[in-house]
Amino acid sequence: MAAGEAVTLQLGPYAGCVGSHWWGLQAAAPRGSAELGSGALLRAAGGREESRTPRLIALELKGGVGSLGRGAACPEAPAAWRGDVASYVEQPAAGGASPRDRGQRTGDACSDGKGSFGTSRQDASSAPAQLDVSQDVYSGSSMQVWSDYLNVQLHPRSIYVIQQYNHNGESGRLEAFGQGERLLQEHGCVEELEDRLHFYVEECDYLQGFQVLCDLHSGFSGVGAKVTELLYDEYSGKGILTWGLTPVMHNMGDSQKNFYRLMNTALGIVHLSSHSSLFCPMSLNGSLGLKPQPPITFPYINYDASLNYHSSAILAAALDTLTVPYRLCSSRGSMMHLAETLNFSGRKVAAAWASVPFPAVYGHSLPDVLHTYQQDLPWKLLSSCREQNVSCCFAQSVVLRGICKEGHISSCPGKQPTSPLDAFETAEQILQQYLHAVFPGAFSTFHVLEQPCMTRPPYPRFFSPLLTRQGFLLDKPSSYSAAAVESIPVLTSLQSSSVLHTLLYSLYKDLQKLNTRRWASFFSAGVEQADFHEAVEALRTLSQCYETGFGDDKSEDETDSD
């Protein structure tokens, strides 16, 4: 039995993109799996065992939920449709995109089934694997808001639309940290949020804690700061895992937006980490600082970094795997246990690494695969830092999924050992020895499960033709389309690592260069300059928690500034 349930709070448009894919990955998982529980999903009313309805509170802006509208969603998922599946792509109105694409369709999710793909209610209730939608849809060109690819039902209490701010347009934007803080100080908003929290908490048999997905680059960082403070005060002792999300940034030439983004990010990291059990920034940006860096690339994914539909899907696959330790049916751990493994000595920030997909070669054993990655690790850093090489790791939680627990994907009998890892029989033993060799002295926990990450529609079709249907690597391109990849193996690591010193201190240095008098409009939204400078110093103090003491990660700039 799973250790308990969790309630998820989804704060912001990009958090909604990641959340939509995340719920879709969970819903696409095989029913009745003995490995991963559905602790993040509501039980259905009327005696059903499971409804695949997330325990979710999503705060969104006016015009940002598309066809879901203010009515949120249907109370229960409809029964699975077992007849023929029809599909069509909505034709845009003359001169522009369709009302759905602009996120302006009225009504709620009950009006068109799942609020996605423009299908009828019967069609939309089909299992994700049955949907037959044109490749044009999966290119992401028609995806404007996260509800466009939401393929699960939401509870009527899930969506809370913030009417004071707009999703689109040049005016009425939630763009500063102080705006978000002030919003959550309004009595009506706080009361509404608390009512929804109490509803979901009371529904849980045993509440592990809260998963907070929060946009870090906009005024939603201020919303997240107040939300996590509320959770910290009202649900003492429960885990609060917060994921600070940032889309791939473009048009960095707009100085106001760039500086606002930097200040929102810094204030968000300081405040969210202080009230969370553990905070992890996640993005495919190469850097969160003022100097733009190219987005992260993956060897077997051909994604379009300009599309939130694509980048959020990669982060969702990583997030779905990173959270495995407290979602396993067999695990005795909890959210709080995971956080306490990593947050000792003031290290409240963690870095996320992921291999999406894990480069498991078809016909090769797990030791063969890992042996090729002794120096250059198979995962990529998803926490926006220039440093991508192996660094000092204090503690980590590693998850490998989609791999046979016997430890051999398909090794040939009588094969001569090629590495010391061949001496071990199970995948757990192999992974343990590998981690000890690569990160000597680090405290490592690890989990291996056979259930892969399911990538059926509406997950993007952006995989390399070198992958099989199960996501394993081939020596030459397959004869079928990459759209046929239905699942992938994934490897992730959630680390307390010295790489965070580089990330946090580089942000501190960028903030030191700011002339705050130039950005009076940012502070007029509600942040006092004294509080801002205090947060900047807190960011520096936080960065010092990740120094190794060897002197090799302390820059000359830092020495000069002391």
Coordinates of N, CA and C in Angstrom, one line a residue, residues 122 233 364 479 557:
Q122 N -18.1 11.4 -26.1 CA -17.9 10.0 -26.1 C -16.4 9.7 -26.6
D233 N 2.4 27.0 7.7 CA 1.8 27.4 9.0 C 0.6 26.5 9.4
H364 N 21.3 -5.2 -25.1 CA 22.5 -5.1 -24.3 C 22.0 -5.1 -22.8
S479 N 11.9 1.1 -38.9 CA 11.1 1.2 -40.1 C 9.8 1.9 -39.9
D557 N 35.6 36.4 -8.3 CA 34.7 37.5 -8.1 C 34.1 37.5 -6.7

